[in-house]
Every structure is written in structure tokens, then in C-alpha cells.
Amino acid sequence: MKTGQPQGGSLTGRMLGWLVLPVAMLALVLGVVGSFAITRTVGAVNDRILSAASRGIADSLGNDDGEITLDLSPAVFGMLENNARDNVYYSVRQGRKVLTGYTDLPQIRLDPAPREEFTFAESRYLGHEIRIVAVAQKVPQVDDPIIIQVAETLDARKRMARDLLIGLAVLELALIVTAAMLMPIAVRRGLAPLKRLQGEMDRRGAEDLTPLSTAGVPGELGDLISAFNTMLARLDNGFAGIRRFT
């Protein structure tokens, strides 16, 4: 075995390992939390749009001599016919009777009493997964509440969530790559005081046992230099005793 060769590995490599690993773990945690937040946020935003559409339909209901009327505003039509939202379906029913809309749209179970809350559910319609919102609207002089349902396919939600997740993954990958590139520079700059001490010791003669200067030395190296200076003082005292004996 060769002597004089360090067997403990590179200090720079160790520092990089301890720095890059936590960054990678943090990126993983952020990815998991971010994916959950993205999925939840995308769902909440789209549910708000569905709720607004169902509320717009509910507010347009009226009673004309016992006949339920529906006067949809252009804004509601815009939400229902937006191509970016994939396929959107709706139905307006009184009891089991469908007044308008898609007659075979899956129905959500609601409480018998009229409700102002929105009820959400997921189902399948025409071979696609759909998200449905339902709200009960009370119309004057009509005993049974009118049930309004609006549904949309989930393709738009999945695309939006996928695009956001890809963007998050790209940002995290860029973070890890940037950290891996900058950390060696930071480690080398951090170890620069050690290089200066090494150069100072290499320039010394064999009989120069004066203490090393602590000027400009980081506090973390203070104890090491103090211990080294103490060792130099002991060597100087030992050599002085040998010279006196001689």
C-alpha cells in the first residue's frame, strides 16, 4: 500500500454529497406536495366554473302560467360551449321529468328538501369520465324544486394538471442541475482558506516553528490552527531542550 495517500476520500466529494442529497430530497418532497396542490387547485377552479354555470341556469328559471321557463344568458352559453373545456352537458329536471338538456345525463342524489349548496359527483357518460354538479332551485308557485345539473368531461382538467406537473418537474430538475453545478464552486471557495494555510506551511523552512497566523481565517478553522500552533510550540520547546542538552 502506498503511503502518503489519503484513504478517506475527497472532502469536496463528501461536502457535495451532503449538499446535493438534501436538495434532491427537498425537490422530491416539493414534487409530491406540489402535485397534490396542483391537482386539488385545478379541480377547485373547474368546480367553481361548473358551479357558476349551474347557478347561472338556476337564476334564469321562471314560471309563466305554470310552465317552467329558461332564459340562458350569453355568459352561461359561453361557459357551456367553451371548446377549451371539452364536452359540457346539462340538464334541468322537475322530479323525474327532464325539462331541457340531456335526458340521459346521470342524476345525482339530492336531499328531498330544496338546497342552496352545490353537490358534486363523478360518473361516466358517453364513454367518458365526467364531473357533475347539481343544485336545487325553488321556483315561485312550483311545489317541486327544479334540479339543475352541469357536467363536463375530465380531459381538460387532466391536460391542465399534466402541463403544470411537467412545468414543476422541469423547474425542480433545473434546480437540482443548477445546485450541482454551483455547489462545487461554493465548496472550492469555502476550502480556499485551507489552501492558503497549506501554501504557507509549504513555504516554511524545516526549522521555522513560528505559530501560524489566524488573520482572515474562518472561525471553523480557529480550533484547528490553535491546536497546530500548540503542537509547534511543543516541538520548539522539545528542540530547545535537545539543544541545551547537547
PDB file of C-alpha atoms in Angstrom:
ATOM      1  CA  MET A   1       0.000   0.000   0.000  1.00  0.00           C
ATOM      2  CA  LYS A   2       1.299   3.413  -0.909  1.00  0.00           C
ATOM      3  CA  THR A   3       1.913   5.811   1.928  1.00  0.00           C
ATOM      4  CA  GLY A   4       1.033   9.465   1.991  1.00  0.00           C
ATOM      5  CA  GLN A   5      -2.187   8.977   0.004  1.00  0.00           C
ATOM      6  CA  PRO A   6      -5.484   9.943   1.679  1.00  0.00           C
ATOM      7  CA  GLN A   7      -7.704   6.933   2.270  1.00  0.00           C
ATOM      8  CA  GLY A   8     -10.812   8.781   3.495  1.00  0.00           C
ATOM      9  CA  GLY A   9     -11.920  10.087   0.130  1.00  0.00           C
ATOM     10  CA  SER A  10     -12.286  13.654  -1.056  1.00  0.00           C
ATOM     11  CA  LEU A  11     -13.539  16.288   1.362  1.00  0.00           C
ATOM     12  CA  THR A  12     -15.062  18.139  -1.570  1.00  0.00           C
ATOM     13  CA  GLY A  13     -16.895  14.994  -2.656  1.00  0.00           C
ATOM     14  CA  ARG A  14     -18.223  14.442   0.846  1.00  0.00           C
ATOM     15  CA  MET A  15     -19.455  18.014   1.115  1.00  0.00           C
ATOM     16  CA  LEU A  16     -21.101  17.804  -2.299  1.00  0.00           C
ATOM     17  CA  GLY A  17     -22.787  14.566  -1.328  1.00  0.00           C
ATOM     18  CA  TRP A  18     -24.173  16.048   1.866  1.00  0.00           C
ATOM     19  CA  LEU A  19     -25.364  19.138  -0.004  1.00  0.00           C
ATOM     20  CA  VAL A  20     -26.800  17.611  -3.182  1.00  0.00           C
ATOM     21  CA  LEU A  21     -28.655  14.811  -1.375  1.00  0.00           C
ATOM     22  CA  PRO A  22     -30.754  17.152   0.806  1.00  0.00           C
ATOM     23  CA  VAL A  23     -31.535  19.315  -2.231  1.00  0.00           C
ATOM     24  CA  ALA A  24     -32.690  16.236  -4.153  1.00  0.00           C
ATOM     25  CA  MET A  25     -34.793  15.065  -1.200  1.00  0.00           C
ATOM     26  CA  LEU A  26     -36.303  18.550  -0.860  1.00  0.00           C
ATOM     27  CA  ALA A  27     -37.113  18.573  -4.574  1.00  0.00           C
ATOM     28  CA  LEU A  28     -38.823  15.182  -4.195  1.00  0.00           C
ATOM     29  CA  VAL A  29     -40.921  16.393  -1.265  1.00  0.00           C
ATOM     30  CA  LEU A  30     -41.824  19.581  -3.125  1.00  0.00           C
ATOM     31  CA  GLY A  31     -42.771  17.487  -6.156  1.00  0.00           C
ATOM     32  CA  VAL A  32     -45.146  15.304  -4.131  1.00  0.00           C
ATOM     33  CA  VAL A  33     -46.693  18.249  -2.291  1.00  0.00           C
ATOM     34  CA  GLY A  34     -46.810  20.297  -5.500  1.00  0.00           C
ATOM     35  CA  SER A  35     -48.543  17.548  -7.462  1.00  0.00           C
ATOM     36  CA  PHE A  36     -51.182  17.238  -4.755  1.00  0.00           C
ATOM     37  CA  ALA A  37     -51.669  21.010  -4.643  1.00  0.00           C
ATOM     38  CA  ILE A  38     -51.840  21.287  -8.435  1.00  0.00           C
ATOM     39  CA  THR A  39     -54.419  18.514  -8.748  1.00  0.00           C
ATOM     40  CA  ARG A  40     -56.507  19.999  -5.968  1.00  0.00           C
ATOM     41  CA  THR A  41     -56.285  23.544  -7.328  1.00  0.00           C
ATOM     42  CA  VAL A  42     -57.168  22.523 -10.879  1.00  0.00           C
ATOM     43  CA  GLY A  43     -60.161  20.606  -9.575  1.00  0.00           C
ATOM     44  CA  ALA A  44     -61.301  23.515  -7.392  1.00  0.00           C
ATOM     45  CA  VAL A  45     -61.026  26.035 -10.243  1.00  0.00           C
ATOM     46  CA  ASN A  46     -63.007  23.862 -12.645  1.00  0.00           C
ATOM     47  CA  ASP A  47     -65.596  23.086  -9.966  1.00  0.00           C
ATOM     48  CA  ARG A  48     -66.085  26.822  -9.498  1.00  0.00           C
ATOM     49  CA  ILE A  49     -66.767  27.207 -13.216  1.00  0.00           C
ATOM     50  CA  LEU A  50     -69.256  24.336 -13.133  1.00  0.00           C
ATOM     51  CA  SER A  51     -70.930  25.878 -10.082  1.00  0.00           C
ATOM     52  CA  ALA A  52     -71.158  29.260 -11.789  1.00  0.00           C
ATOM     53  CA  ALA A  53     -72.720  27.657 -14.870  1.00  0.00           C
ATOM     54  CA  SER A  54     -75.294  25.751 -12.810  1.00  0.00           C
ATOM     55  CA  ARG A  55     -76.065  28.882 -10.778  1.00  0.00           C
ATOM     56  CA  GLY A  56     -76.487  30.878 -13.992  1.00  0.00           C
ATOM     57  CA  ILE A  57     -79.000  28.330 -15.278  1.00  0.00           C
ATOM     58  CA  ALA A  58     -80.799  28.265 -11.918  1.00  0.00           C
ATOM     59  CA  ASP A  59     -81.109  32.055 -11.816  1.00  0.00           C
ATOM     60  CA  SER A  60     -82.618  32.078 -15.323  1.00  0.00           C
ATOM     61  CA  LEU A  61     -85.534  29.846 -14.351  1.00  0.00           C
ATOM     62  CA  GLY A  62     -89.004  31.356 -14.221  1.00  0.00           C
ATOM     63  CA  ASN A  63     -92.698  30.490 -14.127  1.00  0.00           C
ATOM     64  CA  ASP A  64     -95.017  31.517 -16.958  1.00  0.00           C
ATOM     65  CA  ASP A  65     -98.588  30.475 -16.119  1.00  0.00           C
ATOM     66  CA  GLY A  66     -97.422  27.233 -14.524  1.00  0.00           C
ATOM     67  CA  GLU A  67     -94.864  26.476 -17.218  1.00  0.00           C
ATOM     68  CA  ILE A  68     -91.173  26.482 -16.294  1.00  0.00           C
ATOM     69  CA  THR A  69     -89.206  28.876 -18.497  1.00  0.00           C
ATOM     70  CA  LEU A  70     -85.493  29.056 -19.049  1.00  0.00           C
ATOM     71  CA  ASP A  71     -83.712  32.166 -20.304  1.00  0.00           C
ATOM     72  CA  LEU A  72     -79.990  31.433 -20.519  1.00  0.00           C
ATOM     73  CA  SER A  73     -77.685  34.438 -20.710  1.00  0.00           C
ATOM     74  CA  PRO A  74     -74.847  34.610 -23.282  1.00  0.00           C
ATOM     75  CA  ALA A  75     -72.330  34.273 -20.443  1.00  0.00           C
ATOM     76  CA  VAL A  76     -73.771  30.894 -19.442  1.00  0.00           C
ATOM     77  CA  PHE A  77     -73.770  29.766 -23.070  1.00  0.00           C
ATOM     78  CA  GLY A  78     -70.117  30.845 -23.261  1.00  0.00           C
ATOM     79  CA  MET A  79     -69.230  28.627 -20.316  1.00  0.00           C
ATOM     80  CA  LEU A  80     -71.183  25.691 -21.717  1.00  0.00           C
ATOM     81  CA  GLU A  81     -69.830  25.965 -25.255  1.00  0.00           C
ATOM     82  CA  ASN A  82     -66.167  26.737 -24.498  1.00  0.00           C
ATOM     83  CA  ASN A  83     -64.084  24.377 -26.632  1.00  0.00           C
ATOM     84  CA  ALA A  84     -61.203  24.564 -24.173  1.00  0.00           C
ATOM     85  CA  ARG A  85     -63.398  22.807 -21.613  1.00  0.00           C
ATOM     86  CA  ASP A  86     -64.013  19.692 -23.725  1.00  0.00           C
ATOM     87  CA  ASN A  87     -67.564  18.362 -23.703  1.00  0.00           C
ATOM     88  CA  VAL A  88     -70.069  20.030 -21.376  1.00  0.00           C
ATOM     89  CA  TYR A  89     -73.579  18.698 -20.705  1.00  0.00           C
ATOM     90  CA  TYR A  90     -76.505  19.972 -18.678  1.00  0.00           C
ATOM     91  CA  SER A  91     -79.996  19.018 -17.709  1.00  0.00           C
ATOM     92  CA  VAL A  92     -82.899  20.739 -15.992  1.00  0.00           C
ATOM     93  CA  ARG A  93     -85.492  18.477 -14.444  1.00  0.00           C
ATOM     94  CA  GLN A  94     -88.516  18.641 -12.207  1.00  0.00           C
ATOM     95  CA  GLY A  95     -88.719  15.433 -10.280  1.00  0.00           C
ATOM     96  CA  ARG A  96     -88.150  12.704 -12.863  1.00  0.00           C
ATOM     97  CA  LYS A  97     -89.208  14.882 -15.777  1.00  0.00           C
ATOM     98  CA  VAL A  98     -86.379  16.422 -17.821  1.00  0.00           C
ATOM     99  CA  LEU A  99     -87.424  19.890 -18.911  1.00  0.00           C
ATOM    100  CA  THR A 100     -84.415  20.596 -21.111  1.00  0.00           C
ATOM    101  CA  GLY A 101     -80.920  19.334 -21.726  1.00  0.00           C
ATOM    102  CA  TYR A 102     -79.563  15.819 -21.995  1.00  0.00           C
ATOM    103  CA  THR A 103     -82.253  13.380 -20.880  1.00  0.00           C
ATOM    104  CA  ASP A 104     -79.854  10.508 -20.204  1.00  0.00           C
ATOM    105  CA  LEU A 105     -77.357  12.515 -18.144  1.00  0.00           C
ATOM    106  CA  PRO A 106     -76.591  10.617 -14.892  1.00  0.00           C
ATOM    107  CA  GLN A 107     -78.526  12.067 -11.958  1.00  0.00           C
ATOM    108  CA  ILE A 108     -77.017  12.993  -8.600  1.00  0.00           C
ATOM    109  CA  ARG A 109     -78.894  12.018  -5.468  1.00  0.00           C
ATOM    110  CA  LEU A 110     -80.018  15.135  -3.547  1.00  0.00           C
ATOM    111  CA  ASP A 111     -81.926  15.624  -0.315  1.00  0.00           C
ATOM    112  CA  PRO A 112     -85.694  15.978  -0.749  1.00  0.00           C
ATOM    113  CA  ALA A 113     -85.633  19.488   0.745  1.00  0.00           C
ATOM    114  CA  PRO A 114     -84.524  22.341  -1.536  1.00  0.00           C
ATOM    115  CA  ARG A 115     -80.859  23.118  -1.076  1.00  0.00           C
ATOM    116  CA  GLU A 116     -78.631  26.001  -1.999  1.00  0.00           C
ATOM    117  CA  GLU A 117     -75.424  24.004  -1.700  1.00  0.00           C
ATOM    118  CA  PHE A 118     -73.754  22.516  -4.721  1.00  0.00           C
ATOM    119  CA  THR A 119     -73.386  18.754  -4.840  1.00  0.00           C
ATOM    120  CA  PHE A 120     -70.516  17.248  -6.827  1.00  0.00           C
ATOM    121  CA  ALA A 121     -70.038  13.715  -8.077  1.00  0.00           C
ATOM    122  CA  GLU A 122     -68.125  11.821 -10.715  1.00  0.00           C
ATOM    123  CA  SER A 123     -69.637   9.378 -13.175  1.00  0.00           C
ATOM    124  CA  ARG A 124     -69.341   8.155 -16.754  1.00  0.00           C
ATOM    125  CA  TYR A 125     -71.300   9.436 -19.721  1.00  0.00           C
ATOM    126  CA  LEU A 126     -70.970   8.500 -23.399  1.00  0.00           C
ATOM    127  CA  GLY A 127     -67.837   6.502 -22.575  1.00  0.00           C
ATOM    128  CA  HIS A 128     -66.047   9.370 -20.782  1.00  0.00           C
ATOM    129  CA  GLU A 129     -65.402  10.204 -17.159  1.00  0.00           C
ATOM    130  CA  ILE A 130     -67.359  13.293 -16.166  1.00  0.00           C
ATOM    131  CA  ARG A 131     -67.604  15.643 -13.208  1.00  0.00           C
ATOM    132  CA  ILE A 132     -71.189  16.652 -12.337  1.00  0.00           C
ATOM    133  CA  VAL A 133     -72.504  19.476 -10.194  1.00  0.00           C
ATOM    134  CA  ALA A 134     -76.138  19.680  -9.132  1.00  0.00           C
ATOM    135  CA  VAL A 135     -78.119  22.399  -7.390  1.00  0.00           C
ATOM    136  CA  ALA A 136     -81.771  22.606  -6.411  1.00  0.00           C
ATOM    137  CA  GLN A 137     -83.633  25.802  -7.281  1.00  0.00           C
ATOM    138  CA  LYS A 138     -87.011  26.806  -5.884  1.00  0.00           C
ATOM    139  CA  VAL A 139     -89.286  28.466  -8.459  1.00  0.00           C
ATOM    140  CA  PRO A 140     -92.263  30.548  -7.298  1.00  0.00           C
ATOM    141  CA  GLN A 141     -95.641  28.761  -7.436  1.00  0.00           C
ATOM    142  CA  VAL A 142     -93.937  25.439  -8.178  1.00  0.00           C
ATOM    143  CA  ASP A 143     -94.050  22.791  -5.480  1.00  0.00           C
ATOM    144  CA  ASP A 144     -91.152  20.590  -6.530  1.00  0.00           C
ATOM    145  CA  PRO A 145     -87.653  22.090  -6.635  1.00  0.00           C
ATOM    146  CA  ILE A 146     -86.009  22.285 -10.033  1.00  0.00           C
ATOM    147  CA  ILE A 147     -82.763  20.305 -10.218  1.00  0.00           C
ATOM    148  CA  ILE A 148     -80.039  21.751 -12.428  1.00  0.00           C
ATOM    149  CA  GLN A 149     -77.079  19.581 -13.349  1.00  0.00           C
ATOM    150  CA  VAL A 150     -73.995  20.583 -15.311  1.00  0.00           C
ATOM    151  CA  ALA A 151     -71.302  18.085 -16.241  1.00  0.00           C
ATOM    152  CA  GLU A 152     -68.035  18.154 -18.127  1.00  0.00           C
ATOM    153  CA  THR A 153     -65.500  15.597 -19.213  1.00  0.00           C
ATOM    154  CA  LEU A 154     -62.248  15.449 -17.256  1.00  0.00           C
ATOM    155  CA  ASP A 155     -59.869  15.640 -20.224  1.00  0.00           C
ATOM    156  CA  ALA A 156     -59.291  19.383 -19.863  1.00  0.00           C
ATOM    157  CA  ARG A 157     -58.561  19.024 -16.156  1.00  0.00           C
ATOM    158  CA  LYS A 158     -56.113  16.225 -16.763  1.00  0.00           C
ATOM    159  CA  ARG A 159     -54.326  18.164 -19.506  1.00  0.00           C
ATOM    160  CA  MET A 160     -54.033  21.257 -17.344  1.00  0.00           C
ATOM    161  CA  ALA A 161     -52.774  19.276 -14.360  1.00  0.00           C
ATOM    162  CA  ARG A 162     -50.328  17.358 -16.557  1.00  0.00           C
ATOM    163  CA  ASP A 163     -48.928  20.562 -18.074  1.00  0.00           C
ATOM    164  CA  LEU A 164     -48.478  22.113 -14.634  1.00  0.00           C
ATOM    165  CA  LEU A 165     -46.833  18.951 -13.289  1.00  0.00           C
ATOM    166  CA  ILE A 166     -44.437  18.878 -16.256  1.00  0.00           C
ATOM    167  CA  GLY A 167     -43.560  22.509 -15.593  1.00  0.00           C
ATOM    168  CA  LEU A 168     -42.984  21.733 -11.913  1.00  0.00           C
ATOM    169  CA  ALA A 169     -40.765  18.757 -12.796  1.00  0.00           C
ATOM    170  CA  VAL A 170     -38.724  20.878 -15.228  1.00  0.00           C
ATOM    171  CA  LEU A 171     -38.218  23.582 -12.596  1.00  0.00           C
ATOM    172  CA  GLU A 172     -37.142  21.035  -9.983  1.00  0.00           C
ATOM    173  CA  LEU A 173     -34.751  19.388 -12.421  1.00  0.00           C
ATOM    174  CA  ALA A 174     -33.302  22.803 -13.256  1.00  0.00           C
ATOM    175  CA  LEU A 175     -32.919  23.474  -9.535  1.00  0.00           C
ATOM    176  CA  ILE A 176     -31.020  20.231  -8.960  1.00  0.00           C
ATOM    177  CA  VAL A 177     -28.786  20.721 -12.011  1.00  0.00           C
ATOM    178  CA  THR A 178     -28.040  24.336 -11.075  1.00  0.00           C
ATOM    179  CA  ALA A 179     -27.270  23.346  -7.496  1.00  0.00           C
ATOM    180  CA  ALA A 180     -24.987  20.532  -8.683  1.00  0.00           C
ATOM    181  CA  MET A 181     -23.129  22.991 -10.918  1.00  0.00           C
ATOM    182  CA  LEU A 182     -22.795  25.786  -8.365  1.00  0.00           C
ATOM    183  CA  MET A 183     -22.038  23.701  -5.289  1.00  0.00           C
ATOM    184  CA  PRO A 184     -18.528  22.619  -6.416  1.00  0.00           C
ATOM    185  CA  ILE A 185     -17.640  26.282  -6.918  1.00  0.00           C
ATOM    186  CA  ALA A 186     -19.032  27.148  -3.491  1.00  0.00           C
ATOM    187  CA  VAL A 187     -17.165  24.246  -1.878  1.00  0.00           C
ATOM    188  CA  ARG A 188     -13.878  25.237  -3.516  1.00  0.00           C
ATOM    189  CA  ARG A 189     -14.320  28.820  -2.379  1.00  0.00           C
ATOM    190  CA  GLY A 190     -15.154  27.598   1.094  1.00  0.00           C
ATOM    191  CA  LEU A 191     -11.989  25.479   1.196  1.00  0.00           C
ATOM    192  CA  ALA A 192      -9.792  28.324  -0.076  1.00  0.00           C
ATOM    193  CA  PRO A 193      -8.525  29.186   3.464  1.00  0.00           C
ATOM    194  CA  LEU A 194      -7.232  25.623   3.787  1.00  0.00           C
ATOM    195  CA  LYS A 195      -5.358  26.049   0.526  1.00  0.00           C
ATOM    196  CA  ARG A 196      -3.777  29.265   1.822  1.00  0.00           C
ATOM    197  CA  LEU A 197      -2.697  27.541   5.038  1.00  0.00           C
ATOM    198  CA  GLN A 198      -1.248  24.674   3.023  1.00  0.00           C
ATOM    199  CA  GLY A 199       0.723  27.136   0.901  1.00  0.00           C
ATOM    200  CA  GLU A 200       2.023  28.929   3.977  1.00  0.00           C
ATOM    201  CA  MET A 201       3.210  25.669   5.537  1.00  0.00           C
ATOM    202  CA  ASP A 202       4.830  24.522   2.272  1.00  0.00           C
ATOM    203  CA  ARG A 203       6.849  27.751   2.066  1.00  0.00           C
ATOM    204  CA  ARG A 204       8.295  27.354   5.539  1.00  0.00           C
ATOM    205  CA  GLY A 205      11.738  26.017   6.242  1.00  0.00           C
ATOM    206  CA  ALA A 206      12.406  22.930   8.310  1.00  0.00           C
ATOM    207  CA  GLU A 207      13.439  24.978  11.379  1.00  0.00           C
ATOM    208  CA  ASP A 208      10.627  27.564  11.189  1.00  0.00           C
ATOM    209  CA  LEU A 209       8.295  26.706  14.069  1.00  0.00           C
ATOM    210  CA  THR A 210       6.632  30.094  14.470  1.00  0.00           C
ATOM    211  CA  PRO A 211       2.862  29.951  15.009  1.00  0.00           C
ATOM    212  CA  LEU A 212       0.570  30.207  12.015  1.00  0.00           C
ATOM    213  CA  SER A 213      -1.288  33.485  11.589  1.00  0.00           C
ATOM    214  CA  THR A 214      -5.026  33.439  12.267  1.00  0.00           C
ATOM    215  CA  ALA A 215      -5.687  36.651  10.340  1.00  0.00           C
ATOM    216  CA  GLY A 216      -8.552  36.220   7.863  1.00  0.00           C
ATOM    217  CA  VAL A 217      -9.116  32.615   8.899  1.00  0.00           C
ATOM    218  CA  PRO A 218     -12.758  31.459   9.282  1.00  0.00           C
ATOM    219  CA  GLY A 219     -13.901  30.697  12.792  1.00  0.00           C
ATOM    220  CA  GLU A 220     -14.366  26.998  11.956  1.00  0.00           C
ATOM    221  CA  LEU A 221     -10.593  26.680  11.378  1.00  0.00           C
ATOM    222  CA  GLY A 222      -9.636  28.569  14.539  1.00  0.00           C
ATOM    223  CA  ASP A 223      -9.504  25.493  16.773  1.00  0.00           C
ATOM    224  CA  LEU A 224      -7.506  23.546  14.184  1.00  0.00           C
ATOM    225  CA  ILE A 225      -4.909  26.323  13.848  1.00  0.00           C
ATOM    226  CA  SER A 226      -4.732  26.756  17.632  1.00  0.00           C
ATOM    227  CA  ALA A 227      -4.083  23.031  18.057  1.00  0.00           C
ATOM    228  CA  PHE A 228      -1.442  23.132  15.301  1.00  0.00           C
ATOM    229  CA  ASN A 229       0.249  26.166  16.878  1.00  0.00           C
ATOM    230  CA  THR A 230       0.244  24.376  20.242  1.00  0.00           C
ATOM    231  CA  MET A 231       1.953  21.405  18.601  1.00  0.00           C
ATOM    232  CA  LEU A 232       4.557  23.753  17.048  1.00  0.00           C
ATOM    233  CA  ALA A 233       5.202  25.302  20.467  1.00  0.00           C
ATOM    234  CA  ARG A 234       5.759  21.865  21.979  1.00  0.00           C
ATOM    235  CA  LEU A 235       8.136  20.933  19.187  1.00  0.00           C
ATOM    236  CA  ASP A 236      10.029  24.200  19.657  1.00  0.00           C
ATOM    237  CA  ASN A 237      10.349  23.555  23.389  1.00  0.00           C
ATOM    238  CA  GLY A 238      11.480  19.995  22.715  1.00  0.00           C
ATOM    239  CA  PHE A 239      14.129  21.115  20.236  1.00  0.00           C
ATOM    240  CA  ALA A 240      15.275  23.813  22.653  1.00  0.00           C
ATOM    241  CA  GLY A 241      15.734  21.182  25.381  1.00  0.00           C
ATOM    242  CA  ILE A 242      17.724  18.991  22.997  1.00  0.00           C
ATOM    243  CA  ARG A 243      19.938  21.943  22.061  1.00  0.00           C
ATOM    244  CA  ARG A 244      20.533  22.755  25.728  1.00  0.00           C
ATOM    245  CA  PHE A 245      21.369  19.142  26.454  1.00  0.00           C
ATOM    246  CA  THR A 246      23.739  19.000  23.505  1.00  0.00           C
TER     247      THR A 246
END
